[in-house]
Structure formats: C-alpha cells, structure tokens
C-alpha cells in the first residue's frame, strides 16, 4: 500500500466518524433546542459570576469604585439574555444594549460585554444582512462612550478592536449561513431528483406495459381470430369434406404453436431479471414486410379472401416496416371478427421515396364497429402511427359502399 492510500485509509474513517457525531448532535439540537441553549447560557452566566466573585473584573476596570450590586447586575444583564439568542437575536441585542451602555458609562468595563458578538453571529446567520448595520452601531456606541468618559490612550485603540471583532463574528456567521444554504439546496435538489427519477421510472414502466399490451393484442389477438375462423370453417367442412376439415385442424395447430411461441417470448421479457434464464432463449425477431405474405396466407386459410395491390419498391427501416405490418394485421383481424360471412378484403400498398408509405385496407363486411368499446386495436394503431408523424383513418366506407376502411400514411423520413 502506497503512503497516499495508507493515509486515506487512516484518515477517512476518522472523518466519517466526526461527521456522524456532528450529524447526531445537530439532529438532537433540532429535536431539543432548549437543552443546548440552557447549557450554553448557563456556561456564560457562570463565567460572568466567576469574573464578579473572583474580582477578575478589577483587572480591566477603568473605575474600580463601582458597587458590587452594579457589577453583579451588569454581569447577569449581559449573559442571561443569551438564552433567546437563536429565536430572537435582535431582541436580545436590544435587551443587552442598556447594560452595555451602563457598563461603559460607569467604567466597569466587564468582559461579558463581548457576549454581544455571539448575538451578532446569530443575526448574520439568521437575519437579513441589513440588520448588521444597526447591530454594529448598537455595539460600537457604548465603546465610544467609554473612550470619551474613561480614555486610555487614543479613541481608536478602543473602537478599532471592537470593529474588527464584529467583522470576524459577521464573517463566521455568513460563512456558516452560506454553507447551510448550500447544503439545503443540495438536499432539496437530491430530493427533487429522486422524485423525478421515481416519476421517470413509473412513466417508463407504464410505457413498457402499454407496449407489451399492444404487442399482446396484435400478436395473440390476431392468431386467436385466425384460429376462430379456421375452427368455424372446419366445423362446416367436417360433414362435407373431411380433407378440408383436416387441413383446417392442421392450420389451427400451426397457428396455435406460433401464438404460443410469441406468448413465451413476451413472457420471457416480463420475467424478473433475478430469475434464471435459459442458456439460449428463443428470440423471435419483430416481423417485417417480408413476413406479410405469411400473414396473408394465414388469414386466407381462415376463410377471408384477400386481394393485394403494390406500387413501388419497399425500402423502409425496420421500425416503419413493423408499423405497416401491425396496422395491416390489426385491420384484417377486425375484418375476421366483425366482417361476417362472404366478406372479402383488399390491400393497397404504395411505397414512395425517402421512406414514405401509404397502406389502405378495405373490406366488404357488415361495417360494424372495428373493435369492442375499450379495445386496444385502434389506439395501438394510432400510437404506432404517431411515432413516425403519420396519420391513420379508420371508419365505415362511404355510402353506398359497404364495409370498413383503414388508411395509413407515413410521411418521408426526417433527416436527423
């Protein structure tokens, strides 16, 4: 271990220990402020009484003939008010001012008058800076009186040290106040960041739940609709064409396995990260337009004839391809659900330059509601479309035509 690392290892625990004790002391003081105030005030009152009873004040007094009761009164008057110095520092300084003035006028010159500096410290710590001007004048005035009535050398020898002491007390108070305000600002910022982090996490979780619900609706809902169509067709073909019924059952099994695989993939995403995963989980890529023919084959097998018309060559990024695929899938799923018998569908795709694409899905069904109230199909399509600044129109075809129409348009890609 190098000397710097050793020094840090030996000093950091001590620093942390001191900080921990300091935090505990401050916390106790916040809960029980009177305890600290009583102890500090009692200490200074005791010091003032010792100065009085021990005749220590005679060493600095400029008039030693003052009576004892006056000295005792001044000692108590300059120390007892300290009990309220934190709650009411201005009132305490005003209460001490008459005793300080008498102390100067009589030439007693008690050292307890310096306790006013503690009050100045609390004014600088807790009150607006403008209060420091009259506090300085209130402390300096008795000093000027003493210099005039009981001079010892030039007046500046009495006034300058007092002004310097006030400046030191003010500087300490401002420093502590600045550090306290800075700490409070950091704590407030940390609290706001924590709240913002929690809100962002909640928003992200809600967005992820909505995305997964949309995927579940698009994938599982479509496959179940296809299975329902195949089952209905197989039921009618069972008595007339056993081969067609067997084909329907085979298609149902294939579609069910696909739906189960998609469901497992989504559930794998939802699993807790702490749960053990398979060494090589099956990861199915998101469908693209190359998978559109497979989708149409499955819908045709469910009994819905589909005619497609394509203009242009697709050259879309994966995200746009997925949007077009899901919108077509959802439109065909709604046709299977609500189109009724003898319904046909038509898909028109038009690919333009720079990623623009238009897709129109129409059917000749009964034209009923696209989905039950509260469904996720249309909101999901609109959410996907909005991601690319596109538009989506869904509704009955204009009279006299019958059926439903879904029109999707994605504009050109915006350069980043």
Coordinates of C-alpha atoms in Angstrom, one line a residue:
X1 CA 0.0 0.0 0.0
X2 CA 1.5 3.4 -1.0
X3 CA 1.7 6.2 1.5
X4 CA -1.2 8.2 0.0
X5 CA -3.5 5.2 0.1
X6 CA -2.5 4.4 3.6
X7 CA -3.1 8.0 4.7
X8 CA -6.6 8.0 3.2
X9 CA -7.4 4.7 4.8
X10 CA -6.4 6.0 8.2
X11 CA -8.0 9.5 7.9
X12 CA -11.3 8.8 6.1
X13 CA -12.8 6.6 8.9
X14 CA -11.9 9.3 11.5
X15 CA -13.5 12.0 9.2
X16 CA -16.6 9.9 8.7
X17 CA -16.8 9.3 12.5
X18 CA -16.6 13.0 13.2
X19 CA -19.2 13.7 10.6
X20 CA -21.5 11.1 12.0
X21 CA -21.2 12.6 15.5
X22 CA -21.8 16.0 14.1
X23 CA -25.0 14.9 12.4
X24 CA -26.2 13.3 15.6
X25 CA -25.5 16.4 17.6
X26 CA -27.4 18.6 15.0
X27 CA -30.3 16.2 14.9
X28 CA -30.5 16.2 18.7
X29 CA -30.3 20.0 18.7
X30 CA -33.2 20.2 16.2
X31 CA -35.3 18.0 18.4
X32 CA -34.4 19.6 21.7
X33 CA -33.1 23.2 21.1
X34 CA -33.7 24.3 24.6
X35 CA -31.2 21.8 26.0
X36 CA -28.3 23.3 24.1
X37 CA -29.5 26.9 24.8
X38 CA -29.7 26.2 28.5
X39 CA -26.2 24.7 28.6
X40 CA -24.5 27.5 26.6
X41 CA -26.3 30.2 28.5
X42 CA -25.5 28.6 31.9
X43 CA -21.8 28.4 30.9
X44 CA -21.6 32.1 30.1
X45 CA -23.6 33.1 33.2
X46 CA -21.3 31.0 35.3
X47 CA -18.2 32.6 33.7
X48 CA -19.7 36.1 34.4
X49 CA -20.3 35.2 38.0
X50 CA -16.8 33.8 38.4
X51 CA -15.5 37.1 37.0
X52 CA -17.5 39.0 39.5
X53 CA -16.9 36.9 42.6
X54 CA -13.2 36.4 41.8
X55 CA -12.7 40.2 41.3
X56 CA -11.3 39.4 37.9
X57 CA -13.2 42.4 36.5
X58 CA -10.9 44.7 38.6
X59 CA -8.0 43.9 36.3
X60 CA -9.6 45.6 33.3
X61 CA -12.0 48.1 35.0
X62 CA -11.4 51.8 34.4
X63 CA -13.3 52.7 37.5
X64 CA -12.8 50.2 40.4
X65 CA -15.1 52.1 42.9
X66 CA -18.3 50.8 41.4
X67 CA -20.6 49.0 43.9
X68 CA -20.8 45.2 43.8
X69 CA -24.5 45.1 43.2
X70 CA -24.0 47.1 40.0
X71 CA -21.3 44.7 38.8
X72 CA -23.5 41.7 39.5
X73 CA -26.5 43.3 37.8
X74 CA -24.4 44.1 34.7
X75 CA -22.9 40.6 34.7
X76 CA -26.4 39.0 34.6
X77 CA -27.8 41.5 32.2
X78 CA -25.1 40.8 29.7
X79 CA -25.3 36.9 29.9
X80 CA -28.8 35.8 30.8
X81 CA -30.5 37.1 27.6
X82 CA -28.3 34.7 25.6
X83 CA -31.0 32.1 26.2
X84 CA -33.1 33.6 23.4
X85 CA -30.2 34.5 21.0
X86 CA -31.3 32.0 18.3
X87 CA -35.0 32.6 18.3
X88 CA -34.9 36.4 18.8
X89 CA -31.3 37.7 18.2
X90 CA -32.4 41.3 17.5
X91 CA -34.5 41.5 20.7
X92 CA -31.6 40.0 22.7
X93 CA -29.2 42.6 21.4
X94 CA -31.6 45.4 22.2
X95 CA -32.0 44.0 25.7
X96 CA -28.3 43.9 26.3
X97 CA -27.7 47.4 24.9
X98 CA -28.7 49.3 28.1
X99 CA -26.4 47.1 30.3
X100 CA -23.6 47.7 27.8
X101 CA -24.2 51.4 27.9
X102 CA -24.2 51.5 31.7
X103 CA -21.1 49.3 31.7
X104 CA -19.3 51.9 29.5
X105 CA -20.7 54.9 31.3
X106 CA -19.6 53.7 34.7
X107 CA -16.2 52.4 33.5
X108 CA -16.8 48.9 34.8
X109 CA -15.6 47.5 31.5
X110 CA -16.8 43.9 32.1
X111 CA -15.6 41.3 29.6
X112 CA -19.1 40.0 29.5
X113 CA -19.9 42.8 27.0
X114 CA -18.1 40.7 24.4
X115 CA -21.0 38.2 24.5
X116 CA -22.8 40.6 22.2
X117 CA -20.6 39.2 19.4
X118 CA -22.5 35.8 19.8
X119 CA -25.7 37.7 19.1
X120 CA -24.1 39.4 16.1
X121 CA -23.1 36.0 14.8
X122 CA -26.7 34.8 15.0
X123 CA -28.0 37.9 13.3
X124 CA -25.6 37.3 10.4
X125 CA -26.7 33.6 10.4
X126 CA -30.5 34.0 10.6
X127 CA -31.5 37.6 9.7
X128 CA -31.2 39.8 6.5
X129 CA -27.8 41.5 6.1
X130 CA -29.4 45.0 6.6
X131 CA -29.7 44.2 10.3
X132 CA -25.9 44.1 10.7
X133 CA -25.7 47.9 10.2
X134 CA -27.7 48.9 13.2
X135 CA -26.3 46.0 15.3
X136 CA -22.8 47.3 14.6
X137 CA -23.8 50.8 15.6
X138 CA -25.5 49.5 18.8
X139 CA -22.4 47.7 19.9
X140 CA -20.0 50.5 18.9
X141 CA -21.9 53.3 20.6
X142 CA -21.0 52.2 24.2
X143 CA -17.4 51.7 23.2
X144 CA -17.3 55.3 22.0
X145 CA -18.9 56.4 25.3
X146 CA -16.2 54.6 27.3
X147 CA -13.5 56.1 25.2
X148 CA -14.8 59.6 25.9
X149 CA -15.5 59.2 29.6
X150 CA -12.7 56.9 30.6
X151 CA -10.0 57.3 28.0
X152 CA -6.9 55.2 27.9
X153 CA -4.8 56.5 25.0
X154 CA -6.4 57.5 21.7
X155 CA -10.1 56.5 21.0
X156 CA -9.1 54.3 18.0
X157 CA -7.4 51.9 20.5
X158 CA -10.9 51.2 21.9
X159 CA -13.0 51.3 18.8
X160 CA -10.9 49.6 16.2
X161 CA -10.6 46.2 18.0
X162 CA -14.3 46.1 18.6
X163 CA -15.0 46.8 14.9
X164 CA -12.5 44.0 14.0
X165 CA -14.2 41.6 16.4
X166 CA -17.6 42.4 14.9
X167 CA -16.2 41.8 11.4
X168 CA -14.9 38.4 12.4
X169 CA -18.3 37.4 14.0
X170 CA -20.1 38.6 10.9
X171 CA -17.7 36.7 8.6
X172 CA -18.2 33.5 10.6
X173 CA -22.0 33.8 10.6
X174 CA -22.1 34.5 6.8
X175 CA -19.8 31.5 6.2
X176 CA -21.9 29.1 8.2
X177 CA -25.1 30.5 6.6
X178 CA -23.7 30.1 3.1
X179 CA -22.6 26.5 3.8
X180 CA -26.0 25.7 5.4
X181 CA -27.9 27.2 2.4
X182 CA -25.7 25.3 0.0
X183 CA -26.3 22.0 1.9
X184 CA -30.0 22.6 2.0
X185 CA -30.0 23.4 -1.7
X186 CA -28.1 20.2 -2.4
X187 CA -30.5 18.2 -0.3
X188 CA -33.5 19.8 -1.9
X189 CA -32.0 19.0 -5.4
X190 CA -31.4 15.4 -4.3
X191 CA -35.0 15.1 -3.2
X192 CA -36.3 16.5 -6.4
X193 CA -34.0 14.3 -8.5
X194 CA -35.2 11.3 -6.5
X195 CA -38.8 12.3 -7.1
X196 CA -38.1 12.9 -10.8
X197 CA -36.3 9.5 -11.0
X198 CA -39.3 7.7 -9.5
X199 CA -41.6 9.5 -11.8
X200 CA -39.5 8.7 -14.8
X201 CA -39.4 5.0 -13.7
X202 CA -43.2 5.0 -13.4
X203 CA -43.6 6.6 -16.8
X204 CA -41.1 4.1 -18.3
X205 CA -42.9 1.2 -16.7
X206 CA -46.3 2.5 -17.9
X207 CA -44.9 2.9 -21.4
X208 CA -43.4 -0.6 -21.4
X209 CA -46.7 -2.0 -20.1
X210 CA -48.6 -0.3 -22.9
X211 CA -46.1 -1.5 -25.5
X212 CA -46.3 -5.1 -24.2
X213 CA -50.1 -4.9 -24.1
X214 CA -50.1 -3.6 -27.7
X215 CA -47.8 -6.5 -28.8
X216 CA -50.0 -9.0 -26.9
X217 CA -53.1 -7.6 -28.7
X218 CA -51.5 -7.5 -32.1
X219 CA -49.9 -11.0 -31.9
X220 CA -52.2 -13.1 -29.7
X221 CA -55.4 -11.4 -30.8
X222 CA -54.7 -11.9 -34.4
X223 CA -53.7 -15.5 -34.0
X224 CA -56.8 -16.3 -32.0
X225 CA -59.0 -14.6 -34.6
X226 CA -57.4 -16.8 -37.3
X227 CA -57.9 -19.9 -35.1
X228 CA -61.6 -18.9 -34.6
X229 CA -62.1 -18.6 -38.4
X230 CA -60.3 -21.9 -39.1
X231 CA -62.4 -23.6 -36.4
X232 CA -65.7 -22.3 -37.8
X233 CA -64.6 -23.3 -41.3
X234 CA -63.6 -26.8 -40.2
X235 CA -66.9 -27.3 -38.4
X236 CA -68.8 -26.7 -41.6
X237 CA -66.4 -28.8 -43.7
X238 CA -66.4 -31.7 -41.3
X239 CA -69.5 -33.3 -42.7
X240 CA -69.0 -32.5 -46.4
X241 CA -65.2 -32.5 -46.9
X242 CA -63.1 -34.4 -44.3
X243 CA -60.0 -33.4 -46.2
X244 CA -60.8 -29.7 -45.8
X245 CA -61.5 -30.3 -42.1
X246 CA -58.1 -32.0 -41.6
X247 CA -56.4 -29.0 -43.4
X248 CA -58.2 -26.6 -41.0
X249 CA -57.1 -28.6 -38.0
X250 CA -53.5 -28.6 -39.3
X251 CA -53.7 -24.8 -39.8
X252 CA -55.1 -24.4 -36.3
X253 CA -52.3 -26.4 -34.8
X254 CA -49.7 -24.4 -36.7
X255 CA -51.2 -21.0 -35.8
X256 CA -51.5 -22.1 -32.1
X257 CA -47.8 -23.0 -32.0
X258 CA -46.9 -19.7 -33.5
X259 CA -49.1 -17.9 -30.9
X260 CA -47.6 -19.9 -28.1
X261 CA -44.1 -19.1 -29.2
X262 CA -44.9 -15.4 -29.4
X263 CA -46.5 -15.6 -25.9
X264 CA -43.4 -17.3 -24.5
X265 CA -41.2 -14.6 -26.0
X266 CA -43.3 -11.8 -24.4
X267 CA -43.5 -13.6 -21.0
X268 CA -39.7 -14.0 -21.1
X269 CA -39.4 -10.2 -21.3
X270 CA -41.7 -9.8 -18.4
X271 CA -39.8 -12.2 -16.1
X272 CA -37.9 -10.9 -13.2
X273 CA -34.2 -10.3 -14.1
X274 CA -33.2 -12.3 -11.0
X275 CA -34.9 -15.4 -12.3
X276 CA -32.6 -17.8 -14.1
X277 CA -33.0 -17.7 -17.8
X278 CA -32.4 -20.5 -20.4
X279 CA -28.9 -20.6 -21.7
X280 CA -30.1 -20.0 -25.3
X281 CA -33.6 -18.5 -25.2
X282 CA -35.6 -18.4 -28.4
X283 CA -35.6 -14.9 -29.6
X284 CA -38.1 -14.2 -32.5
X285 CA -37.3 -11.0 -34.4
X286 CA -40.0 -8.5 -35.0
X287 CA -41.9 -9.1 -38.2
X288 CA -41.2 -7.1 -41.3
X289 CA -42.9 -6.6 -44.7
X290 CA -41.2 -9.8 -45.9
X291 CA -43.4 -11.6 -43.5
X292 CA -46.6 -10.1 -44.9
X293 CA -47.2 -12.9 -47.3
X294 CA -47.1 -15.4 -44.5
X295 CA -49.6 -13.3 -42.5
X296 CA -52.0 -13.1 -45.6
X297 CA -51.7 -16.8 -46.1
X298 CA -52.8 -17.5 -42.6
X299 CA -55.8 -15.1 -42.9
X300 CA -56.8 -16.6 -46.3
X301 CA -56.7 -20.0 -44.6
X302 CA -59.1 -18.7 -42.0
X303 CA -61.6 -18.1 -44.8
X304 CA -61.1 -14.4 -45.8
X305 CA -60.2 -13.8 -49.4
X306 CA -57.6 -11.0 -49.8
X307 CA -56.5 -9.2 -52.9
X308 CA -53.3 -7.1 -52.8
X309 CA -52.0 -4.3 -55.0
X310 CA -48.5 -2.9 -54.6
X311 CA -46.9 0.1 -56.2
X312 CA -43.2 0.9 -55.8
X313 CA -40.4 -0.9 -54.1
X314 CA -40.3 -1.1 -50.3
X315 CA -37.2 0.4 -48.8
X316 CA -38.3 1.1 -45.2
X317 CA -36.3 0.9 -41.9
X318 CA -37.4 -1.9 -39.6
X319 CA -39.5 0.4 -37.4
X320 CA -41.6 1.6 -40.2
X321 CA -42.0 -1.9 -41.6
X322 CA -43.3 -3.1 -38.2
X323 CA -45.8 -0.3 -38.1
X324 CA -47.2 -1.1 -41.6
X325 CA -47.3 -4.8 -40.7
X326 CA -49.1 -4.3 -37.4
X327 CA -51.7 -1.9 -38.9
X328 CA -52.5 -4.4 -41.7
X329 CA -52.6 -7.2 -39.2
X330 CA -55.0 -5.4 -36.9
X331 CA -57.2 -4.3 -39.8
X332 CA -57.5 -7.9 -41.1
X333 CA -58.1 -9.2 -37.5
X334 CA -61.0 -6.8 -37.2
X335 CA -62.4 -7.9 -40.5
X336 CA -62.2 -11.6 -39.3
X337 CA -64.1 -10.6 -36.1
X338 CA -66.7 -8.3 -37.5
X339 CA -66.9 -8.7 -41.3
X340 CA -69.4 -11.5 -41.3
X341 CA -69.9 -14.2 -44.0
X342 CA -68.8 -13.7 -47.6
X343 CA -66.5 -10.9 -46.7
X344 CA -63.6 -10.0 -48.9
X345 CA -60.6 -7.7 -48.2
X346 CA -58.3 -5.6 -50.4
X347 CA -54.9 -4.2 -49.5
X348 CA -53.3 -1.4 -51.4
X349 CA -49.7 -0.5 -50.7
X350 CA -47.8 2.4 -52.2
X351 CA -44.2 3.0 -51.5
X352 CA -42.7 6.4 -52.2
X353 CA -39.2 7.9 -51.9
X354 CA -37.5 8.6 -48.6
X355 CA -39.4 6.1 -46.6
X356 CA -43.0 7.5 -47.3
X357 CA -45.6 4.8 -47.5
X358 CA -49.4 4.5 -47.8
X359 CA -51.4 1.5 -46.9
X360 CA -55.2 1.1 -47.4
X361 CA -57.1 -1.9 -46.1
X362 CA -60.8 -2.2 -47.1
X363 CA -63.4 -5.0 -46.7
X364 CA -66.9 -5.7 -47.8
X365 CA -68.2 -6.8 -44.4
X366 CA -71.1 -5.6 -42.4
X367 CA -69.2 -2.4 -41.5
X368 CA -69.8 -2.9 -37.7
X369 CA -67.6 -1.4 -35.0
X370 CA -63.9 -2.1 -35.6
X371 CA -63.5 -3.4 -32.0
X372 CA -65.4 -3.5 -28.7
X373 CA -65.5 -0.5 -26.5
X374 CA -62.3 -0.1 -24.6
X375 CA -60.3 -2.3 -27.1
X376 CA -56.7 -1.8 -27.8
X377 CA -56.6 -2.2 -31.6
X378 CA -57.3 1.3 -32.9
X379 CA -55.4 3.1 -30.1
X380 CA -52.5 0.8 -30.7
X381 CA -52.5 1.5 -34.5
X382 CA -52.7 5.3 -33.8
X383 CA -49.8 5.1 -31.3
X384 CA -47.6 3.3 -33.7
X385 CA -48.5 5.7 -36.5
X386 CA -47.9 8.8 -34.3
X387 CA -44.3 7.6 -33.6
X388 CA -43.4 8.5 -37.2
X389 CA -45.6 11.5 -37.6
X390 CA -48.1 9.7 -39.7
X391 CA -51.9 9.7 -40.0
X392 CA -54.4 6.9 -39.6
X393 CA -58.0 7.0 -40.7
X394 CA -60.4 4.1 -39.7
X395 CA -64.1 4.0 -40.3
X396 CA -67.0 2.8 -42.5
X397 CA -66.7 3.2 -46.2
X398 CA -68.8 6.0 -47.7
X399 CA -72.3 5.1 -48.9
X400 CA -73.3 3.2 -51.0
X401 CA -70.2 1.1 -50.4
X402 CA -70.4 -1.4 -47.6
X403 CA -67.6 -2.4 -45.2
X404 CA -64.7 -0.8 -43.3
X405 CA -61.7 1.1 -44.4
X406 CA -58.3 1.7 -42.7
X407 CA -56.0 4.2 -44.3
X408 CA -52.4 4.6 -43.1
X409 CA -49.9 7.2 -44.3
X410 CA -46.3 7.6 -43.1
X411 CA -44.6 10.7 -44.4
X412 CA -41.0 11.0 -45.6
X413 CA -38.3 10.3 -43.0
X414 CA -37.0 13.4 -41.4
X415 CA -33.2 13.7 -41.6
X416 CA -31.5 13.7 -38.1

